[in-house]
Coordinates of C-alpha atoms in Angstrom, one line a residue:
Chain U
M622 CA -26.7 29.1 2.5
M623 CA -26.5 25.9 5.0
N624 CA -23.1 24.6 3.2
N625 CA -21.6 27.7 4.3
L626 CA -22.2 25.8 7.8
V627 CA -18.8 23.9 6.4
I628 CA -16.4 27.2 7.2
L629 CA -17.4 28.1 10.4
P630 CA -15.0 25.5 12.3
I631 CA -12.5 27.1 10.4
F632 CA -13.8 30.5 11.1
V633 CA -15.0 30.3 14.2
P634 CA -10.9 29.8 15.9
F635 CA -10.0 32.1 13.2
I636 CA -12.1 34.8 15.1
C637 CA -10.7 34.0 18.1
A638 CA -7.6 34.2 17.7
V639 CA -7.4 37.0 16.1
L640 CA -9.7 38.7 18.8
C641 CA -7.1 37.1 21.5
L642 CA -4.4 39.3 19.8
I643 CA -6.5 42.0 20.2
F644 CA -7.4 41.7 24.0
R645 CA -5.0 40.5 25.9
S646 CA -5.6 40.6 29.1
T647 CA -5.3 36.8 30.4
N648 CA -8.9 36.8 32.1
A649 CA -10.1 38.0 28.3
Q650 CA -8.1 35.7 26.0
R651 CA -9.5 32.5 28.6
F652 CA -12.8 33.9 27.9
L653 CA -12.6 33.7 24.2
S654 CA -10.9 30.3 24.3
L655 CA -13.5 29.0 25.7
S656 CA -16.6 30.2 23.9
G657 CA -14.8 30.0 20.6
G658 CA -13.9 26.3 21.4
V659 CA -17.6 25.4 22.5
G660 CA -19.2 27.1 19.3
A661 CA -16.0 25.5 16.9
T662 CA -18.0 21.7 18.7
L663 CA -21.2 23.4 17.7
A664 CA -20.7 24.2 14.4
A665 CA -18.8 20.9 14.1
G666 CA -21.5 18.9 15.9
L667 CA -24.0 20.8 13.8
L668 CA -22.5 19.1 10.1
L669 CA -21.9 16.5 11.2
Q670 CA -25.1 16.0 12.1
I671 CA -26.2 17.0 8.4
V672 CA -23.9 15.6 6.8
H673 CA -25.1 12.0 8.9
Q674 CA -28.8 12.5 6.2
E675 CA -27.0 14.4 3.6
N676 CA -23.9 12.6 2.9
H677 CA -21.6 15.8 1.3
L678 CA -21.8 18.7 2.2
V679 CA -19.4 21.3 -0.5
L680 CA -18.8 24.5 0.1
H681 CA -17.4 27.3 -3.5
L682 CA -16.3 29.3 -1.3
G683 CA -16.5 33.2 -3.3
G684 CA -18.7 31.9 -5.7
W685 CA -16.3 29.9 -7.8
S686 CA -17.1 27.1 -9.7
A687 CA -15.8 23.4 -8.7
P688 CA -12.6 22.4 -10.6
F689 CA -11.5 25.9 -11.0
G690 CA -12.1 27.8 -7.2
I691 CA -11.1 26.4 -4.1
V692 CA -13.8 24.1 -1.9
L693 CA -14.2 23.0 1.2
V694 CA -15.6 19.8 1.6
A695 CA -17.1 17.7 5.0
D696 CA -18.1 14.0 4.1
L697 CA -18.3 11.9 6.7
F698 CA -14.7 10.9 7.5
S699 CA -13.9 14.8 7.7
S700 CA -16.6 16.3 9.0
I701 CA -16.3 13.1 12.6
M702 CA -12.4 14.5 12.9
V703 CA -13.3 18.2 13.0
L704 CA -15.8 17.3 15.7
I705 CA -13.5 15.5 17.1
S706 CA -10.1 17.8 17.5
S707 CA -12.5 20.7 18.3
I708 CA -13.9 18.7 21.3
M709 CA -10.3 17.7 22.2
G710 CA -9.6 21.4 20.8
I711 CA -11.7 22.9 24.0
L712 CA -10.9 19.9 26.8
V713 CA -7.2 21.0 26.6
T714 CA -7.9 24.7 26.9
V715 CA -10.0 24.4 29.5
Y716 CA -6.1 21.8 31.5
S717 CA -4.3 25.0 29.5
L718 CA -6.2 27.4 32.1
R719 CA -3.9 26.2 35.2
D720 CA -1.6 23.9 33.3
I721 CA 0.5 26.7 31.3
D722 CA 2.0 29.7 33.2
E723 CA 1.7 32.8 33.4
R724 CA 4.5 34.0 31.2
R725 CA 3.0 31.6 28.0
K726 CA 0.0 33.0 28.6
K727 CA 1.0 36.8 27.9
L728 CA 3.1 35.0 25.4
Y729 CA 0.8 34.1 22.6
Y730 CA -0.4 30.8 23.6
F731 CA -4.0 31.2 23.1
P732 CA -3.6 32.8 20.2
L733 CA -1.3 30.2 19.3
F734 CA -3.3 27.5 20.1
N735 CA -7.0 28.8 18.0
F736 CA -4.3 28.9 14.9
L737 CA -3.4 24.8 15.4
I738 CA -7.0 24.3 15.7
M739 CA -7.8 26.0 13.2
G740 CA -5.1 24.6 10.3
V741 CA -6.5 21.4 11.6
N742 CA -9.3 21.9 11.0
G743 CA -9.0 23.2 7.6
A744 CA -7.0 20.6 6.3
F745 CA -9.4 18.1 7.3
L746 CA -11.9 20.0 5.1
T747 CA -10.4 21.2 2.3
G748 CA -11.0 19.4 -1.1
D749 CA -7.8 21.7 -2.7
I750 CA -4.5 19.9 -3.0
F751 CA -3.0 22.9 -2.7
N752 CA -5.0 24.6 -0.3
L753 CA -4.3 21.5 1.7
Y754 CA -0.8 22.3 1.9
V755 CA -1.3 25.9 2.7
W756 CA -3.4 24.2 6.2
F757 CA -0.8 22.3 6.5
E758 CA 1.7 25.3 6.8
V759 CA -0.7 26.9 9.1
M760 CA -1.4 23.6 11.3
L761 CA 3.2 23.9 11.3
I762 CA 3.5 27.5 12.0
A763 CA 1.6 27.6 14.5
S764 CA 3.1 24.2 16.2
F765 CA 6.2 25.1 16.1
V766 CA 5.7 28.3 17.9
L767 CA 4.2 26.4 20.7
L768 CA 6.5 23.6 20.8
A769 CA 9.2 26.3 21.2
L770 CA 7.2 28.7 23.3
G771 CA 8.8 29.2 26.6
G772 CA 12.3 28.9 25.6
E773 CA 14.0 26.4 27.7
R774 CA 17.0 24.5 26.8
R775 CA 14.8 21.1 26.0
Q776 CA 12.2 22.7 24.7
L777 CA 14.6 24.7 22.2
E778 CA 16.2 21.6 21.2
G779 CA 12.8 19.4 20.7
A780 CA 11.7 22.2 18.6
F781 CA 14.3 22.3 16.0
K782 CA 14.3 18.9 15.1
Y783 CA 10.6 19.1 15.0
V784 CA 11.1 22.1 12.5
A785 CA 13.4 21.2 10.2
I786 CA 12.2 17.9 9.1
N787 CA 8.3 19.2 8.8
L788 CA 10.0 21.6 6.5
V789 CA 11.6 18.8 4.7
S790 CA 8.5 17.1 4.1
S791 CA 6.7 20.3 3.4
A792 CA 8.9 20.7 0.4
L793 CA 8.4 17.6 -1.1
F794 CA 4.6 17.3 -0.2
L795 CA 5.0 20.2 -2.4
A796 CA 6.7 19.3 -5.1
G797 CA 4.3 16.2 -5.2
A798 CA 1.4 18.3 -5.7
G799 CA 3.5 20.2 -9.2
L800 CA 4.6 17.2 -10.5
L801 CA 0.3 16.3 -10.0
Y802 CA -0.1 19.4 -11.6
A803 CA 1.6 19.0 -14.3
K804 CA 0.0 15.7 -14.7
V805 CA -3.7 16.7 -14.7
G806 CA -3.4 20.1 -14.7
T807 CA -6.2 20.5 -11.9
L808 CA -6.0 21.5 -8.0
N809 CA -9.3 20.4 -7.2
M810 CA -9.2 16.9 -5.5
A811 CA -12.0 15.3 -6.7
D812 CA -11.6 16.5 -10.4
I813 CA -8.1 14.5 -9.7
A814 CA -9.3 11.9 -9.2
L815 CA -11.6 11.6 -11.9
K816 CA -9.1 12.3 -13.8
L817 CA -5.9 10.1 -12.9
S818 CA -8.8 7.2 -12.9
D819 CA -8.4 7.6 -16.5
Q820 CA -5.0 7.2 -16.4
P821 CA -4.1 3.9 -15.2
D822 CA -0.6 4.3 -16.3
S823 CA 1.9 6.9 -16.1
I824 CA 5.2 7.0 -14.4
L825 CA 4.1 10.5 -12.4
I826 CA 1.0 9.1 -10.4
N827 CA 3.7 6.6 -8.6
S828 CA 6.0 9.5 -8.1
T829 CA 3.6 11.5 -6.5
A830 CA 2.4 8.9 -4.4
T831 CA 5.9 8.3 -3.3
L832 CA 6.4 11.6 -1.9
F833 CA 3.0 11.6 -0.9
L834 CA 3.6 8.9 0.9
I835 CA 7.0 9.9 2.6
A836 CA 5.7 13.9 3.6
F837 CA 2.5 12.8 4.7
G838 CA 4.4 9.8 6.5
V839 CA 6.7 12.4 8.2
K840 CA 3.7 14.4 9.6
A841 CA 1.4 10.7 10.4
A842 CA 5.2 9.7 12.2
L843 CA 4.7 6.6 9.9
F844 CA 8.3 4.1 10.0
P845 CA 11.1 5.5 9.2
F846 CA 9.6 9.0 9.7
F847 CA 9.1 9.1 13.2
F848 CA 12.6 10.0 14.8
W849 CA 11.5 13.3 15.3
L850 CA 8.7 12.6 17.5
P851 CA 9.7 10.9 20.6
A852 CA 12.1 13.5 20.5
S853 CA 10.4 16.5 20.7
Y854 CA 7.1 15.7 21.9
H855 CA 8.4 15.6 25.9
T856 CA 9.5 18.5 25.7
P857 CA 6.6 21.4 25.9
P858 CA 3.9 22.0 28.6
T859 CA 1.5 19.7 29.1
A860 CA -1.0 20.7 27.6
V861 CA 0.7 20.9 24.3
S862 CA 2.2 18.2 24.1
A863 CA -1.6 16.4 24.2
I864 CA -3.5 18.9 22.1
F865 CA 0.1 17.4 19.6
A866 CA -0.3 14.1 20.4
G867 CA -3.8 13.8 19.7
L868 CA -4.2 15.6 16.6
L869 CA -1.1 16.6 14.4
T870 CA 0.0 13.0 13.4
K871 CA -3.3 12.8 13.1
V872 CA -3.6 15.0 10.2
G873 CA -1.1 13.0 8.1
V874 CA -2.9 9.7 8.9
Y875 CA -6.1 11.9 7.3
A876 CA -4.3 12.9 4.3
L877 CA -2.4 9.4 3.9
I878 CA -5.9 8.4 4.0
R879 CA -7.2 10.4 1.2
S880 CA -4.9 10.8 -0.9
F881 CA -4.4 6.9 -0.9
T882 CA -8.4 5.8 -1.3
L883 CA -9.2 9.3 -3.7
F884 CA -6.1 9.5 -5.9
F885 CA -4.8 6.4 -5.7
N886 CA -7.9 3.7 -5.1
E887 CA -7.3 2.2 -8.6
N888 CA -3.9 1.9 -8.2
F889 CA -4.1 0.5 -4.5
A890 CA -2.4 -2.6 -5.3
V891 CA 0.8 -1.4 -6.3
A892 CA 0.7 0.7 -2.3
Q893 CA -0.5 -1.8 -0.7
D894 CA 2.0 -3.8 0.3
L895 CA 4.4 -1.2 1.1
L896 CA 1.8 0.4 3.0
L897 CA 1.2 -3.1 5.2
G898 CA 5.0 -3.1 5.7
L899 CA 5.1 0.6 7.5
A900 CA 2.6 -0.3 9.0
A901 CA 4.4 -3.3 10.8
L902 CA 7.1 -2.0 11.6
T903 CA 5.9 1.1 13.0
M904 CA 4.0 -0.6 15.2
I905 CA 6.6 -2.9 16.4
T906 CA 9.4 0.0 16.6
G907 CA 7.0 2.1 18.5
V908 CA 6.4 0.2 20.3
L909 CA 10.1 -1.9 21.8
G910 CA 10.9 2.5 21.6
A911 CA 8.4 2.5 24.6
A912 CA 9.9 -0.4 25.9
A913 CA 12.8 1.3 26.5
K914 CA 11.9 4.3 28.4
Y915 CA 11.1 5.7 32.2
D916 CA 9.5 8.5 31.3
I917 CA 5.7 9.4 31.7
R918 CA 6.1 11.2 28.4
K919 CA 8.4 9.3 26.4
I920 CA 7.1 6.3 26.8
L921 CA 3.5 8.1 25.2
S922 CA 5.5 9.4 22.7
F923 CA 6.8 6.1 21.5
H924 CA 3.5 4.5 21.7
I925 CA 1.8 7.2 19.3
V926 CA 4.2 5.8 17.1
S927 CA 2.8 2.5 17.0
Q928 CA -0.6 2.9 17.4
I929 CA -0.4 4.7 14.0
G930 CA 1.0 1.6 12.5
Y931 CA -3.0 0.3 14.0
M932 CA -4.4 2.8 11.5
I933 CA -2.0 2.9 8.1
M934 CA -2.6 -1.3 9.0
G935 CA -6.0 0.0 8.0
L936 CA -6.0 1.8 5.3
A937 CA -3.4 -0.9 3.7
L938 CA -6.0 -3.5 4.2
H939 CA -8.2 -1.4 2.0
T940 CA -12.1 -3.4 3.1
S941 CA -14.7 -2.1 4.2
L942 CA -14.2 -3.5 8.0
A943 CA -10.5 -2.1 7.9
L944 CA -11.5 1.5 7.1
A945 CA -14.0 1.3 9.2
A946 CA -12.1 -0.1 12.1
T947 CA -9.3 2.7 11.5
V948 CA -11.7 5.4 11.7
F949 CA -13.4 4.2 14.8
Y950 CA -9.2 3.6 15.7
I951 CA -8.2 7.2 15.2
I952 CA -11.2 8.5 16.9
H953 CA -10.2 6.1 20.1
H954 CA -6.6 6.7 19.9
I955 CA -7.3 10.6 19.9
I956 CA -9.6 10.1 22.9
V957 CA -7.1 8.0 24.7
K958 CA -3.7 9.9 23.6
T959 CA -4.8 13.2 24.8
N960 CA -6.0 12.2 28.2
L961 CA -2.8 9.8 29.2
F962 CA -0.3 13.0 28.1
L963 CA -3.1 15.0 29.9
I964 CA -3.0 12.9 33.3
G965 CA 0.8 12.2 32.9
G966 CA 0.6 15.6 33.1
I967 CA -1.6 15.9 35.7
V968 CA 1.4 13.1 38.2
E969 CA 4.7 15.4 36.6
K970 CA 2.1 18.5 38.3
L971 CA 2.0 17.1 41.2
K972 CA 5.4 15.6 42.0
G973 CA 7.2 17.3 39.3
T974 CA 8.7 14.6 37.6
G975 CA 7.6 12.1 35.0
D976 CA 10.9 9.5 35.8
L977 CA 9.6 6.8 36.9
S978 CA 12.6 5.7 38.9
K979 CA 11.8 8.6 40.9
L980 CA 7.9 7.9 41.4
G981 CA 5.4 5.8 43.1
G982 CA 2.5 5.6 46.3
L983 CA 0.2 7.4 43.7
Y984 CA -1.9 4.3 44.5
K985 CA -2.4 4.8 47.9
A986 CA -2.5 8.9 47.9
L987 CA -4.5 9.2 45.3
P988 CA -7.0 6.6 44.3
W989 CA -9.2 8.4 42.5
L990 CA -6.1 9.6 39.7
A991 CA -5.3 5.8 38.8
V992 CA -8.6 5.0 38.7
L993 CA -8.4 7.5 36.0
F994 CA -5.2 6.2 34.2
F995 CA -6.6 2.6 34.3
I996 CA -9.0 3.4 32.0
P997 CA -7.6 5.1 29.1
A998 CA -3.8 3.0 30.0
F999 CA -6.5 -0.6 29.6
S1000 CA -8.3 1.5 26.2
L1001 CA -4.6 1.7 24.6
G1002 CA -4.0 -1.4 25.6
G1003 CA -7.0 -3.2 24.4
I1004 CA -8.4 -4.5 27.4
P1005 CA -12.3 -4.9 26.8
P1006 CA -14.6 -3.3 27.0
L1007 CA -12.7 -0.4 26.9
S1008 CA -12.4 1.0 23.4
G1009 CA -9.2 0.0 22.4
F1010 CA -10.2 -3.3 22.4
W1011 CA -12.7 -3.0 19.4
A1012 CA -10.9 -0.6 17.6
K1013 CA -7.8 -3.4 17.8
F1014 CA -11.0 -6.2 17.4
G1015 CA -12.0 -4.5 14.0
L1016 CA -8.6 -4.7 12.2
I1017 CA -7.6 -7.7 13.3
K1018 CA -11.3 -9.6 11.8
A1019 CA -10.2 -7.5 8.4
S1020 CA -7.1 -9.1 8.2
L1021 CA -7.8 -11.9 8.8
E1022 CA -11.0 -11.9 6.3
I1023 CA -8.6 -11.5 4.0
E1024 CA -6.2 -13.8 4.8
T1025 CA -3.1 -11.3 5.9
Y1026 CA -2.3 -13.8 9.0
W1027 CA 1.0 -11.9 9.5
I1028 CA 0.1 -8.7 10.5
A1029 CA -2.6 -9.9 12.7
G1030 CA -0.3 -11.7 14.5
I1031 CA 2.2 -8.6 14.6
A1032 CA -0.9 -6.6 15.6
L1033 CA -1.3 -9.1 18.4
V1034 CA 2.3 -9.4 19.7
V1035 CA 1.8 -4.9 19.9
G1036 CA -1.2 -5.1 22.1
I1037 CA 0.4 -7.0 24.6
M1038 CA 4.0 -5.4 24.4
T1039 CA 1.4 -2.1 24.8
L1040 CA -0.1 -3.4 27.5
F1041 CA 3.3 -4.5 29.1
S1042 CA 4.4 -0.5 28.6
M1043 CA 1.1 0.2 30.3
T1044 CA 1.6 -1.8 33.3
K1045 CA 5.3 -0.4 33.5
I1046 CA 3.7 3.4 34.4
W1047 CA 0.6 1.3 36.6
V1048 CA 3.5 -0.4 38.8
E1049 CA 6.2 2.0 39.0
A1050 CA 4.2 5.1 39.3
F1051 CA 1.1 4.2 41.5
W1052 CA 1.9 0.7 42.8
K1053 CA 5.4 0.4 44.4
K1054 CA 5.8 2.1 47.3
E1055 CA 7.7 6.0 46.8
P1056 CA 11.4 6.9 47.2
Q1057 CA 12.6 8.9 49.6
A1058 CA 13.7 11.8 47.8
L1059 CA 10.3 13.1 46.6
L1060 CA 8.5 13.7 49.6
N1061 CA 9.7 16.8 50.6
H1062 CA 8.3 17.8 47.1
K1063 CA 5.4 20.4 48.0
T1064 CA 1.7 19.6 46.1
Q1065 CA 0.4 22.1 43.6
K1066 CA -3.0 22.5 45.5
N1067 CA -6.7 22.9 43.2
L1068 CA -5.6 21.1 40.6
K1069 CA -9.9 20.9 40.4
L1070 CA -9.1 22.5 35.7
L1071 CA -7.1 19.0 34.8
Y1072 CA -9.0 16.6 36.4
A1073 CA -12.0 17.8 34.7
P1074 CA -10.7 16.7 30.9
A1075 CA -9.6 14.2 31.8
I1076 CA -12.1 12.5 33.5
I1077 CA -14.9 14.1 30.0
M1078 CA -12.2 12.3 28.4
A1079 CA -12.8 8.6 30.4
A1080 CA -15.7 8.5 30.2
M1081 CA -16.0 9.4 26.6
T1082 CA -13.6 6.2 26.4
I1083 CA -15.5 4.2 28.7
Y1084 CA -18.6 5.4 26.4
L1085 CA -17.3 4.1 23.1
G1086 CA -16.6 0.5 25.0
L1087 CA -19.4 -0.6 25.7
F1088 CA -21.9 1.6 23.8
G1089 CA -19.3 1.5 20.7
Q1090 CA -22.0 0.6 18.4
S1091 CA -23.9 4.1 17.2
V1092 CA -20.0 5.1 16.6
F1093 CA -18.9 2.2 14.3
G1094 CA -21.9 1.8 12.2
L1095 CA -20.9 5.5 11.7
A1096 CA -17.2 4.1 10.7
E1097 CA -19.1 1.7 8.4
R1098 CA -20.5 5.1 6.9
T1099 CA -18.0 6.7 6.6
A1100 CA -15.8 3.6 5.4
E1101 CA -18.7 3.2 2.9
Q1102 CA -17.8 6.6 1.7
L1103 CA -14.0 6.1 2.0
L1104 CA -14.6 3.0 -0.7
N1105 CA -16.6 4.9 -3.2
P1106 CA -14.4 8.0 -4.0
S1107 CA -17.4 8.0 -7.2
L1108 CA -19.9 9.3 -4.8
Y1109 CA -17.0 12.1 -3.6
I1110 CA -16.4 13.2 -7.0
E1111 CA -20.0 13.5 -8.5
A1112 CA -20.4 16.0 -5.1
V1113 CA -18.1 18.2 -5.5
L1114 CA -18.0 18.0 -9.1
E1115 CA -21.9 18.4 -9.2
I1116 CA -21.9 16.0 -12.1
E1117 CA -23.2 12.2 -13.3
L1118 CA -21.1 9.5 -12.6
Chain E
M1360 CA 14.7 25.4 -21.9
N1361 CA 13.2 22.9 -20.2
T1362 CA 16.9 21.1 -19.7
L1363 CA 18.2 24.1 -18.7
I1364 CA 15.3 24.1 -15.8
A1365 CA 15.6 20.3 -14.9
I1366 CA 19.0 20.9 -14.7
V1367 CA 19.0 24.4 -11.9
I1368 CA 16.1 22.2 -10.3
G1369 CA 18.4 19.0 -9.7
A1370 CA 21.2 21.4 -9.0
L1371 CA 19.1 23.2 -6.3
A1372 CA 18.0 20.1 -4.9
A1373 CA 21.5 18.4 -4.7
G1374 CA 22.8 21.2 -3.0
G1375 CA 20.8 21.2 -0.4
V1376 CA 20.3 17.8 0.6
Y1377 CA 24.2 19.0 0.9
C1378 CA 23.6 21.2 3.2
L1379 CA 21.5 19.2 5.6
L1380 CA 23.3 16.6 5.8
R1381 CA 26.3 18.6 7.1
R1382 CA 26.0 19.3 10.9
S1383 CA 26.4 22.8 11.2
L1384 CA 22.8 24.3 12.0
M1385 CA 23.7 27.1 9.6
K1386 CA 24.1 24.9 7.0
L1387 CA 20.8 23.4 7.8
I1388 CA 18.9 26.0 7.2
I1389 CA 20.5 27.0 4.0
G1390 CA 19.8 23.3 2.5
I1391 CA 16.4 23.7 4.0
A1392 CA 15.5 27.1 1.8
L1393 CA 17.8 26.1 -1.2
L1394 CA 15.5 22.7 -0.9
S1395 CA 12.3 24.9 -0.8
Q1396 CA 13.5 27.0 -4.2
S1397 CA 14.0 24.0 -6.1
V1398 CA 10.6 22.6 -5.5
N1399 CA 9.5 26.4 -6.4
L1400 CA 11.0 25.8 -9.1
I1401 CA 8.8 22.4 -9.7
V1402 CA 5.5 24.0 -9.8
F1403 CA 6.7 27.2 -11.6
S1404 CA 7.7 24.4 -14.7
A1405 CA 3.9 22.7 -13.7
G1406 CA 2.2 24.3 -16.7
G1407 CA 4.8 24.1 -18.9
L1408 CA 7.1 27.3 -19.8
K1409 CA 5.9 29.1 -23.0
P1410 CA 7.9 32.2 -23.6
A1411 CA 6.0 35.1 -24.3
S1412 CA 2.6 34.0 -24.4
P1413 CA 0.5 35.9 -21.9
P1414 CA -2.3 34.2 -20.6
I1415 CA -4.4 37.8 -21.7
I1416 CA -7.6 37.6 -23.3
E1417 CA -7.7 39.3 -26.8
S1418 CA -10.3 42.4 -27.2
D1419 CA -12.4 40.7 -29.8
Q1420 CA -12.6 37.3 -27.8
Q1421 CA -14.6 35.8 -24.7
I1422 CA -12.6 33.0 -24.0
L1423 CA -8.3 32.4 -24.2
Q1424 CA -7.4 31.2 -27.3
G1425 CA -4.8 29.5 -28.5
N1426 CA -1.0 28.5 -27.0
Y1427 CA -0.7 30.5 -23.5
A1428 CA 1.0 30.3 -20.5
D1429 CA -1.0 28.6 -17.6
P1430 CA -0.9 31.7 -15.1
L1431 CA -1.7 29.3 -12.2
P1432 CA 1.4 27.7 -11.5
Q1433 CA 2.9 31.3 -10.9
A1434 CA 0.4 32.2 -8.4
L1435 CA 0.5 28.8 -6.5
V1436 CA 4.3 29.6 -6.4
L1437 CA 4.3 33.3 -5.3
T1438 CA 2.6 31.6 -2.1
A1439 CA 5.1 29.1 -2.2
I1440 CA 7.6 31.6 -2.0
V1441 CA 5.8 34.2 1.0
I1442 CA 5.8 31.0 3.6
G1443 CA 8.7 29.4 2.8
F1444 CA 9.8 32.9 3.9
G1445 CA 7.9 33.5 6.4
L1446 CA 8.8 30.0 7.4
I1447 CA 12.8 30.7 6.8
A1448 CA 12.5 33.8 9.2
F1449 CA 10.8 32.1 12.1
S1450 CA 14.1 29.0 11.6
L1451 CA 16.4 31.4 11.6
A1452 CA 15.1 32.9 14.3
L1453 CA 15.1 29.5 16.0
I1454 CA 18.5 28.6 15.6
H1455 CA 19.6 32.5 17.0
Q1456 CA 17.7 30.7 20.4
T1457 CA 19.2 27.4 20.5
Y1458 CA 22.4 29.0 19.9
R1459 CA 22.3 31.9 23.1
A1460 CA 20.9 28.3 24.7
T1461 CA 23.1 25.9 24.0
G1462 CA 26.2 28.0 22.9
H1463 CA 27.2 25.6 20.0
D1464 CA 26.2 25.9 15.8
D1465 CA 26.8 21.6 15.9
I1466 CA 24.0 19.7 15.0
Q1467 CA 25.6 16.7 17.5
S1468 CA 25.5 18.8 20.9
L1469 CA 21.4 18.2 20.1
K1470 CA 21.1 15.0 21.3
N1471 CA 20.0 16.0 24.5
T1472 CA 15.8 14.7 24.1
D1473 CA 16.6 12.1 21.9
T1474 CA 17.1 9.5 25.2

């Protein structure tokens, strides 16, 4: 019975979305979305608590036993991801209550948002490779519509690029899954891992690994597949940007980590140098791109790219500490990046622009907003004692332990350059004198609902920084699970290895 | 049969990539459609191509015997076709809107959000 809990983080947003389609009044949709968000978060929290004790929770959908039917699997990694994405879901829902205009709310904003959360949670929880493809598509189609919703010209442009590249990457993923099925004759991820571990040879493993790397790399915005992200993430309303920035690329990272630790664990050495190189290039191009931009959301978009590099670096190092640091990094990054987008959105709401050359004087006018920005920005830059410091510290320590000094050097330099970009926003938007042109922009009142989620996320960042030990302990246990795929296989297939 | 299907998959993928690299928005959508069809054929042929051997259990048997065509890839490809159809329909609506907003069918005109 308890196993049924696994499906709740998918089921609750689904019910919510359907009810939102039926009850069209904005008030009903607000109420449904908020209560659905709370429900999904509670379910995800309970799930993590149970998985924390039992290590794995497996649901055989429709009662079909393991390799034949679709399974949903919650291990520590997926439960952590589901919990954090559900929390982001509810916080961004609160933000959207004020941020999203009435027209977009009437155009099914809330149902789409819930479908997006459902797709993300589904992708985290599924234990079946074709099912993963389906969840990707659920997530993508919802994100396509959210991105284009409203139909402003720049939104359509951004959406077009996003849609085109993602359709190609989905096709590649499906081709990889097809080739994998031809090779092993099963779709169950645990069963695939079991069968691949007997066949270390095989060009098909490598071709599938390459196709998966490209397909998930596009979704994760890995170098050289990242260009769609800075071209599209700054175009929709802030709430949409924020949830995309927090969750969507991390689904790609999750899929990369899952497939490379589960399927290609035996042959990891082949991929290691490639992944390390890609991680380094992702970090550098992202941070350089950000340095060249002069708009808050564009800078932040490029920083998503460079932060993805850190996560892939942890995967590529493939030690216990590195994977633990990656998991911690993902948690830290989702909170901080979503928060930065939300705060950037507040600045845009207040001043009517995100262009740094036109902003200024915010520290004098709104010191609390400045403090609020300061926390996630400097956490992203890796200043102790905020969460980003511990995440970067773990990664760099891991790379020094296995004597991969060059990547540690790159990670440190990129960290400093991240700080440079954050300081740029700080100086331009908050510190310098306000340019005359904007003084007549009439400030909107009643932005409390915009501040509330940002404050909560900032508190989470501080907590992760000051009391990070408990979370890091969880991340270490997650890394142990990821490095021992036999535990996953045993739990899903109910066999002894 | 295997050679033929391999050539068909290759030709569809090549045509798809060629269309993707053109400047027209419409051709880009056609390219994506061709590419996804070639991928559908990859999935379809993943179970092996076995003519005239339906996966039906004989009346005096309990389980499938002998050489039968794998029905699972066909179920998968059906799902993939439906998903692909929905995505292509959405993309067509999107380029229609983009065309109305920009007045161009030229990818080169969509550079405003890049910089």
